Short mmCIF file of N, CA, C and O in Angstrom, two decimals:
data_model
loop_
_atom_site.label_atom_id
_atom_site.label_comp_id
_atom_site.label_asym_id
_atom_site.label_seq_id
_atom_site.Cartn_x
_atom_site.Cartn_y
_atom_site.Cartn_z
N LYS A 1 23.36 2.25 -29.62
CA LYS A 1 22.92 1.05 -30.56
C LYS A 1 21.33 1.66 -31.42
O LYS A 1 20.98 2.34 -30.99
N ILE A 2 21.68 1.52 -32.40
CA ILE A 2 20.89 1.72 -33.60
C ILE A 2 20.66 0.53 -34.35
O ILE A 2 20.82 -0.31 -34.75
N CYS A 3 18.88 0.63 -34.39
CA CYS A 3 18.60 -0.83 -34.80
C CYS A 3 17.21 0.12 -35.89
O CYS A 3 17.00 0.85 -35.83
N VAL A 4 17.75 -0.55 -37.10
CA VAL A 4 16.54 -0.40 -38.57
C VAL A 4 15.58 -1.33 -38.98
O VAL A 4 16.06 -2.74 -38.34
N LEU A 5 14.27 -1.10 -38.32
CA LEU A 5 13.68 -2.14 -38.74
C LEU A 5 12.27 -2.31 -39.95
O LEU A 5 12.51 -0.86 -40.23
N GLY A 6 12.49 -3.05 -40.69
CA GLY A 6 11.71 -2.50 -42.04
C GLY A 6 12.25 -3.28 -43.18
O GLY A 6 12.32 -4.58 -42.54
N GLY A 7 11.78 -2.86 -44.45
CA GLY A 7 11.92 -3.97 -45.26
C GLY A 7 13.06 -4.16 -46.16
O GLY A 7 14.33 -3.69 -45.51
N SER A 8 12.73 -4.57 -47.18
CA SER A 8 14.36 -4.75 -48.07
C SER A 8 14.60 -3.16 -48.32
O SER A 8 16.10 -2.99 -48.66
N ILE A 9 13.67 -1.99 -48.80
CA ILE A 9 14.72 -0.55 -48.14
C ILE A 9 15.69 -0.65 -47.65
O ILE A 9 17.14 0.21 -47.83
N SER A 10 15.62 -1.22 -46.20
CA SER A 10 16.44 -0.91 -45.00
C SER A 10 17.46 -2.05 -45.42
O SER A 10 18.40 -2.16 -44.86
N LEU A 11 17.36 -3.19 -46.23
CA LEU A 11 18.70 -4.13 -46.40
C LEU A 11 19.82 -3.31 -47.42
O LEU A 11 20.37 -4.82 -47.29
N GLN A 12 19.32 -2.50 -48.37
CA GLN A 12 19.94 -2.01 -49.15
C GLN A 12 21.47 -1.62 -48.79
O GLN A 12 21.38 -1.47 -47.75
N ARG A 13 22.50 -2.46 -49.64
CA ARG A 13 24.24 -2.10 -49.56
C ARG A 13 24.49 -0.81 -49.60
O ARG A 13 25.29 -0.23 -49.01
N ASN A 14 23.44 0.10 -50.66
CA ASN A 14 23.66 1.67 -50.37
C ASN A 14 22.43 2.61 -50.44
O ASN A 14 22.57 3.66 -51.29
N GLY A 15 21.77 1.87 -49.75
CA GLY A 15 20.47 2.57 -48.98
C GLY A 15 20.15 3.66 -47.98
O GLY A 15 22.05 4.04 -47.75
N TYR A 16 19.68 4.37 -47.69
CA TYR A 16 19.44 5.08 -46.47
C TYR A 16 20.43 4.47 -45.48
O TYR A 16 20.93 5.19 -44.36
N ARG A 17 19.74 3.10 -44.99
CA ARG A 17 20.89 2.63 -43.53
C ARG A 17 22.35 2.91 -43.57
O ARG A 17 22.89 3.54 -42.59
N PRO A 18 22.84 2.60 -44.14
CA PRO A 18 24.12 2.40 -44.41
C PRO A 18 24.81 3.66 -44.70
O PRO A 18 25.67 4.30 -43.94
N ASN A 19 24.14 4.75 -45.38
CA ASN A 19 24.86 5.92 -45.35
C ASN A 19 24.79 6.96 -44.51
O ASN A 19 25.49 7.86 -43.84
N PHE A 20 23.45 6.59 -43.51
CA PHE A 20 23.06 7.35 -42.23
C PHE A 20 24.57 6.59 -40.96
O PHE A 20 24.70 7.64 -40.71
N ILE A 21 24.87 5.50 -41.39
CA ILE A 21 25.41 4.77 -40.31
C ILE A 21 27.03 5.75 -40.40
O ILE A 21 27.04 6.10 -39.48
N LYS A 22 27.30 5.70 -41.77
CA LYS A 22 28.61 6.55 -42.49
C LYS A 22 28.56 7.58 -42.02
O LYS A 22 29.87 8.53 -41.52
N ALA A 23 27.10 8.25 -41.91
CA ALA A 23 27.28 9.90 -41.87
C ALA A 23 27.60 10.13 -40.26
O ALA A 23 28.30 11.30 -40.00
N LEU A 24 26.88 9.30 -39.38
CA LEU A 24 27.43 9.61 -38.00
C LEU A 24 28.62 8.72 -37.70
O LEU A 24 29.06 9.58 -36.67
N GLU A 25 29.61 7.95 -38.18
CA GLU A 25 30.72 7.55 -37.41
C GLU A 25 31.48 8.70 -38.19
O GLU A 25 32.85 9.27 -37.41
N ARG A 26 31.48 9.40 -39.61
CA ARG A 26 32.22 10.39 -39.94
C ARG A 26 31.64 11.55 -38.83
O ARG A 26 32.88 12.48 -38.82
N ARG A 27 31.24 11.89 -37.78
CA ARG A 27 30.82 12.98 -37.00
C ARG A 27 31.53 12.22 -35.75
O ARG A 27 31.40 13.17 -34.50
N GLY A 28 32.31 11.24 -35.91
CA GLY A 28 32.58 10.56 -34.74
C GLY A 28 32.07 9.60 -33.78
O GLY A 28 31.90 9.68 -32.10
N VAL A 29 30.61 9.44 -34.11
CA VAL A 29 29.93 8.45 -33.43
C VAL A 29 30.05 7.39 -33.48
O VAL A 29 29.86 6.67 -34.19
N GLU A 30 30.58 6.32 -32.03
CA GLU A 30 30.55 4.64 -32.05
C GLU A 30 29.24 4.50 -32.27
O GLU A 30 28.37 4.39 -31.78
N VAL A 31 28.78 3.65 -33.40
CA VAL A 31 27.52 2.87 -33.53
C VAL A 31 27.53 1.34 -33.46
O VAL A 31 28.60 0.92 -34.33
N GLU A 32 26.99 0.95 -32.80
CA GLU A 32 26.21 -0.21 -32.97
C GLU A 32 25.11 -0.42 -34.05
O GLU A 32 24.28 0.08 -32.69
N GLU A 33 24.99 -1.34 -34.87
CA GLU A 33 23.81 -1.59 -35.38
C GLU A 33 23.20 -2.68 -35.49
O GLU A 33 23.65 -3.98 -35.30
N ILE A 34 22.17 -2.52 -34.70
CA ILE A 34 21.22 -3.97 -34.67
C ILE A 34 20.23 -4.06 -35.86
O ILE A 34 19.25 -3.36 -36.42
N PRO A 35 20.85 -5.38 -36.35
CA PRO A 35 19.40 -5.50 -38.01
C PRO A 35 18.47 -6.22 -37.53
O PRO A 35 18.34 -7.20 -36.47
N ALA A 36 17.75 -5.73 -38.13
CA ALA A 36 16.01 -6.36 -38.01
C ALA A 36 15.27 -6.09 -38.92
O ALA A 36 14.02 -5.29 -38.87
N SER A 37 15.73 -6.57 -39.82
CA SER A 37 14.83 -5.95 -41.44
C SER A 37 14.74 -7.18 -42.18
O SER A 37 15.58 -8.01 -41.94
N ILE A 38 13.68 -7.40 -42.85
CA ILE A 38 13.28 -8.69 -43.54
C ILE A 38 12.76 -7.71 -44.78
O ILE A 38 11.43 -7.14 -44.94
N GLY A 39 12.66 -9.00 -46.01
CA GLY A 39 12.75 -8.03 -47.06
C GLY A 39 11.03 -8.28 -47.73
O GLY A 39 10.75 -9.41 -46.93
N THR A 40 10.57 -7.56 -48.08
CA THR A 40 9.09 -7.48 -48.41
C THR A 40 8.03 -7.21 -47.12
O THR A 40 6.95 -7.39 -46.89
N ALA A 41 8.36 -7.12 -45.48
CA ALA A 41 7.80 -6.79 -44.42
C ALA A 41 7.20 -5.30 -44.62
O ALA A 41 8.17 -4.50 -44.62
N GLY A 42 5.96 -5.27 -43.87
CA GLY A 42 5.97 -3.98 -43.84
C GLY A 42 5.09 -3.75 -42.23
O GLY A 42 5.67 -4.86 -41.50
N SER A 43 4.25 -3.22 -41.84
CA SER A 43 3.55 -3.38 -40.61
C SER A 43 3.44 -4.00 -39.87
O SER A 43 3.69 -4.52 -38.61
N LYS A 44 2.46 -5.12 -40.36
CA LYS A 44 1.90 -6.23 -39.77
C LYS A 44 3.12 -7.16 -39.37
O LYS A 44 3.14 -7.93 -38.57
N PRO A 45 3.80 -7.78 -40.34
CA PRO A 45 4.77 -8.84 -40.22
C PRO A 45 5.74 -8.23 -38.74
O PRO A 45 6.58 -8.68 -38.08
N LEU A 46 6.33 -7.04 -38.92
CA LEU A 46 7.63 -6.26 -38.52
C LEU A 46 7.07 -6.26 -36.47
O LEU A 46 7.24 -6.59 -35.96
N ALA A 47 5.27 -6.08 -36.88
CA ALA A 47 5.11 -5.98 -35.51
C ALA A 47 4.62 -7.32 -34.63
O ALA A 47 4.93 -7.00 -33.19
N LEU A 48 5.03 -8.33 -35.43
CA LEU A 48 4.75 -9.66 -35.05
C LEU A 48 6.29 -10.18 -34.63
O LEU A 48 6.79 -10.63 -33.35
N ILE A 49 7.35 -9.18 -34.76
CA ILE A 49 8.67 -9.34 -34.26
C ILE A 49 9.50 -7.89 -33.66
O ILE A 49 10.55 -8.22 -33.13
N VAL A 50 9.02 -7.28 -33.32
CA VAL A 50 9.49 -6.02 -32.84
C VAL A 50 9.98 -6.79 -31.17
O VAL A 50 10.91 -5.99 -30.83
N GLY A 51 9.36 -6.88 -31.12
CA GLY A 51 9.94 -7.67 -29.17
C GLY A 51 10.76 -8.09 -29.20
O GLY A 51 11.63 -7.74 -28.56
N GLU A 52 10.91 -9.25 -29.49
CA GLU A 52 12.03 -10.17 -30.00
C GLU A 52 12.86 -9.91 -30.77
O GLU A 52 14.43 -9.70 -29.90
N TRP A 53 12.82 -9.14 -31.73
CA TRP A 53 14.08 -8.97 -32.07
C TRP A 53 14.93 -7.15 -32.04
O TRP A 53 15.80 -6.97 -31.85
N VAL A 54 14.08 -6.23 -31.29
CA VAL A 54 14.21 -4.59 -30.83
C VAL A 54 14.14 -4.83 -29.60
O VAL A 54 15.26 -4.00 -28.97
N VAL A 55 13.07 -4.93 -29.02
CA VAL A 55 13.42 -4.52 -28.13
C VAL A 55 13.70 -5.24 -26.52
O VAL A 55 14.43 -4.24 -25.51
N THR A 56 14.38 -6.52 -26.94
CA THR A 56 15.32 -7.00 -26.40
C THR A 56 16.60 -6.65 -26.11
O THR A 56 17.35 -6.42 -25.39
N ARG A 57 16.72 -5.72 -27.37
CA ARG A 57 18.38 -5.16 -27.55
C ARG A 57 18.35 -4.00 -26.99
O ARG A 57 19.48 -3.18 -27.17
N LYS A 58 17.15 -3.05 -26.28
CA LYS A 58 17.16 -1.75 -26.22
C LYS A 58 18.25 -1.15 -26.71
O LYS A 58 19.09 -0.63 -26.77
N PRO A 59 17.47 -0.56 -28.27
CA PRO A 59 18.58 0.33 -28.64
C PRO A 59 18.26 1.61 -28.30
O PRO A 59 17.35 2.01 -27.31
N ASP A 60 19.34 2.52 -28.90
CA ASP A 60 18.61 3.91 -28.01
C ASP A 60 17.83 4.62 -29.50
O ASP A 60 17.62 5.66 -29.26
N LEU A 61 17.86 4.41 -30.46
CA LEU A 61 17.81 4.92 -31.82
C LEU A 61 16.88 3.76 -32.54
O LEU A 61 18.07 2.66 -33.10
N LEU A 62 15.82 3.74 -33.06
CA LEU A 62 14.99 2.71 -33.99
C LEU A 62 14.39 3.31 -35.11
O LEU A 62 13.09 4.79 -35.01
N PHE A 63 14.83 2.86 -36.36
CA PHE A 63 14.44 3.50 -37.56
C PHE A 63 13.38 2.47 -37.96
O PHE A 63 13.89 0.93 -37.86
N VAL A 64 12.22 2.89 -38.29
CA VAL A 64 11.15 1.85 -38.77
C VAL A 64 10.51 2.79 -40.04
O VAL A 64 9.81 3.67 -39.94
N GLU A 65 11.25 1.66 -40.80
CA GLU A 65 10.42 1.23 -42.66
C GLU A 65 9.98 0.81 -43.17
O GLU A 65 10.41 -0.43 -43.40
N THR A 66 8.65 1.39 -43.42
CA THR A 66 7.60 0.47 -43.79
C THR A 66 7.00 0.58 -45.34
O THR A 66 6.37 0.01 -45.43
N ALA A 67 6.83 1.95 -45.30
CA ALA A 67 6.44 2.76 -46.75
C ALA A 67 6.25 2.04 -47.86
O ALA A 67 4.98 2.04 -48.34
N VAL A 68 7.07 1.01 -48.43
CA VAL A 68 6.81 0.56 -49.72
C VAL A 68 6.11 -0.41 -49.32
O VAL A 68 5.31 -0.51 -50.30
N ASN A 69 6.50 -1.19 -48.54
CA ASN A 69 5.48 -2.60 -48.41
C ASN A 69 4.25 -2.13 -47.55
O ASN A 69 3.59 -2.54 -48.76
N ASP A 70 4.12 -1.51 -47.22
CA ASP A 70 2.47 -1.04 -46.59
C ASP A 70 1.86 0.01 -48.29
O ASP A 70 0.86 -0.55 -48.19
N GLY A 71 2.79 0.31 -48.19
CA GLY A 71 2.44 1.05 -49.90
C GLY A 71 1.64 0.55 -50.62
O GLY A 71 0.86 0.07 -51.69
N ASP A 72 2.45 -1.13 -50.72
CA ASP A 72 2.17 -1.71 -51.75
C ASP A 72 0.48 -2.54 -51.49
O ASP A 72 -0.20 -2.21 -51.94
N GLU A 73 -0.01 -2.82 -50.31
CA GLU A 73 -1.40 -3.02 -49.84
C GLU A 73 -2.24 -2.27 -49.50
O GLU A 73 -2.91 -2.08 -50.53
N LEU A 74 -1.62 -0.61 -49.25
CA LEU A 74 -2.88 -0.12 -49.03
C LEU A 74 -2.97 1.15 -50.66
O LEU A 74 -4.08 1.62 -50.69
N LEU A 75 -1.89 1.51 -51.44
CA LEU A 75 -2.13 2.35 -52.82
C LEU A 75 -2.28 1.68 -53.65
O LEU A 75 -2.57 2.37 -54.51
N GLU A 76 -1.34 -0.14 -54.18
CA GLU A 76 -2.05 0.13 -55.87
C GLU A 76 -2.44 -1.67 -55.76
O GLU A 76 -2.41 -1.93 -56.00
N ALA A 77 -3.42 -0.45 -55.61
CA ALA A 77 -5.13 -1.53 -56.33
C ALA A 77 -5.31 -2.96 -55.85
O ALA A 77 -5.27 -3.88 -56.30
N THR A 78 -4.20 -3.16 -54.75
CA THR A 78 -4.51 -4.16 -53.72
C THR A 78 -6.72 -4.15 -53.80
O THR A 78 -7.25 -3.46 -53.13
N PRO A 79 -7.43 -5.50 -53.84
CA PRO A 79 -8.56 -5.41 -54.18
C PRO A 79 -9.27 -5.18 -52.78
O PRO A 79 -10.41 -4.85 -53.10
N CYS A 80 -8.81 -5.82 -51.95
CA CYS A 80 -9.58 -5.78 -50.07
C CYS A 80 -8.30 -4.85 -49.40
O CYS A 80 -7.97 -5.77 -48.92
N PRO A 81 -7.81 -3.57 -49.40
CA PRO A 81 -6.19 -3.45 -48.51
C PRO A 81 -6.91 -3.37 -46.78
O PRO A 81 -8.32 -2.60 -46.90
N ASP A 82 -6.37 -3.85 -46.46
CA ASP A 82 -6.50 -3.64 -44.87
C ASP A 82 -5.89 -2.17 -44.15
O ASP A 82 -5.54 -2.50 -43.43
N VAL A 83 -7.01 -0.90 -44.25
CA VAL A 83 -5.81 0.40 -43.86
C VAL A 83 -6.27 0.15 -42.63
O VAL A 83 -5.06 -0.04 -42.40
N ALA A 84 -7.12 -0.57 -41.48
CA ALA A 84 -7.24 -0.48 -40.74
C ALA A 84 -6.46 -1.29 -39.69
O ALA A 84 -5.63 -0.45 -38.96
N GLY A 85 -5.73 -2.50 -40.50
CA GLY A 85 -5.00 -3.51 -39.72
C GLY A 85 -3.30 -3.22 -40.16
O GLY A 85 -2.78 -3.19 -39.10
N THR A 86 -3.18 -2.46 -40.90
CA THR A 86 -2.31 -2.39 -41.16
C THR A 86 -1.59 -0.76 -40.51
O THR A 86 -0.42 -0.78 -40.05
N LEU A 87 -2.52 0.49 -39.88
CA LEU A 87 -2.29 1.23 -39.13
C LEU A 87 -2.14 0.52 -37.83
O LEU A 87 -1.48 1.01 -36.56
N ARG A 88 -2.95 -0.02 -37.57
CA ARG A 88 -3.20 -1.21 -35.98
C ARG A 88 -1.58 -1.84 -35.88
O ARG A 88 -1.05 -1.13 -34.54
N ALA A 89 -1.18 -2.50 -36.73
CA ALA A 89 0.45 -2.97 -36.72
C ALA A 89 1.22 -1.59 -36.60
O ALA A 89 2.02 -2.22 -35.68
N ALA A 90 1.12 -0.35 -37.26
CA ALA A 90 2.27 0.31 -37.22
C ALA A 90 1.90 0.68 -35.82
O ALA A 90 3.06 1.15 -35.07
N GLU A 91 1.01 1.63 -35.21
CA GLU A 91 0.76 1.81 -33.80
C GLU A 91 1.22 0.88 -33.06
O GLU A 91 2.12 1.02 -31.78
N GLY A 92 1.32 -0.56 -33.15
CA GLY A 92 1.27 -1.29 -32.22
C GLY A 92 2.86 -1.80 -31.95
O GLY A 92 3.27 -1.76 -31.22
N ILE A 93 3.77 -1.24 -33.23
CA ILE A 93 5.07 -1.48 -32.97
C ILE A 93 5.73 -0.23 -32.36
O ILE A 93 6.15 -0.53 -31.23
N VAL A 94 4.95 1.04 -32.50
CA VAL A 94 5.33 2.15 -31.70
C VAL A 94 5.08 1.67 -30.38
O VAL A 94 5.68 1.99 -29.19
N ARG A 95 3.70 1.52 -29.92
CA ARG A 95 3.63 1.26 -28.76
C ARG A 95 4.34 0.16 -27.91
O ARG A 95 4.81 0.49 -26.64
N THR A 96 4.79 -0.67 -28.46
CA THR A 96 5.66 -2.02 -27.99
C THR A 96 7.16 -1.11 -27.58
O THR A 96 7.78 -1.70 -26.23
N VAL A 97 7.71 -0.16 -28.55
CA VAL A 97 8.78 -0.09 -27.96
C VAL A 97 8.67 1.20 -26.36
O VAL A 97 9.63 1.03 -26.31
N ARG A 98 7.71 1.67 -27.37
CA ARG A 98 7.17 2.44 -26.10
C ARG A 98 7.15 1.90 -24.44
O ARG A 98 8.01 2.47 -23.42
N ARG A 99 6.27 1.39 -24.65
CA ARG A 99 6.02 0.38 -23.19
C ARG A 99 7.44 -0.71 -22.62
O ARG A 99 7.52 -0.41 -21.49
N LYS A 100 7.97 -1.24 -23.89
CA LYS A 100 9.09 -2.01 -23.28
C LYS A 100 10.57 -1.61 -23.25
O LYS A 100 11.52 -2.19 -22.52
N SER A 101 10.97 -0.41 -23.78
CA SER A 101 11.94 0.04 -23.99
C SER A 101 11.79 1.99 -24.20
O SER A 101 12.46 2.20 -25.21
N PRO A 102 11.50 2.69 -23.30
CA PRO A 102 11.12 3.82 -22.59
C PRO A 102 12.34 4.39 -23.39
O PRO A 102 11.92 5.86 -23.93
N GLY A 103 13.33 4.57 -23.07
CA GLY A 103 14.61 5.45 -23.64
C GLY A 103 15.04 5.29 -24.59
O GLY A 103 15.83 5.76 -25.24
N THR A 104 14.51 3.89 -25.84
CA THR A 104 14.68 4.29 -27.28
C THR A 104 13.64 5.58 -27.94
O THR A 104 12.70 5.62 -27.79
N VAL A 105 14.56 5.71 -29.05
CA VAL A 105 13.82 7.20 -29.62
C VAL A 105 13.01 6.59 -31.10
O VAL A 105 14.09 5.57 -31.53
N VAL A 106 11.79 6.71 -31.41
CA VAL A 106 11.41 6.52 -32.63
C VAL A 106 11.37 7.08 -33.58
O VAL A 106 10.95 7.80 -33.43
N VAL A 107 11.96 6.64 -35.15
CA VAL A 107 11.43 7.57 -35.89
C VAL A 107 10.91 6.72 -36.85
O VAL A 107 11.56 5.72 -37.55
N TYR A 108 9.90 7.35 -37.36
CA TYR A 108 9.01 6.34 -38.53
C TYR A 108 9.20 6.97 -39.53
O TYR A 108 9.26 8.19 -40.20
N LEU A 109 9.83 6.22 -40.79
CA LEU A 109 10.46 7.23 -41.89
C LEU A 109 9.21 6.52 -43.29
O LEU A 109 8.64 5.24 -43.18
N GLU A 110 9.12 8.02 -43.56
CA GLU A 110 7.73 7.16 -44.69
C GLU A 110 8.31 7.66 -46.24
O GLU A 110 9.02 8.90 -46.23
N MET A 111 8.69 7.12 -47.23
CA MET A 111 9.04 7.75 -48.50
C MET A 111 8.17 7.77 -49.61
O MET A 111 6.91 7.35 -49.41
#
């Protein structure tokens, strides 16, 4: 089982997610995909749903993609970016998965 937790980049029909799945399937890997992406969502909102949308499904592999949406807040002249809050949320995603689904491998994508 593979889960992709992310924003709109993870929802793209021709983006990294479907291409990665196809690459695995070409190599004979049977893939069950668990959808867990929300357009415009960064680490903060995703940290709120990771328990219900991801951990309960016990994926073998979790991709977390928040680069674009977290980057919007942190890098693009937001008047008061909440750097510490964003980093805490990102860490919270990983800690939640590690604690509640220790067999899940977490890959954090930065683009």
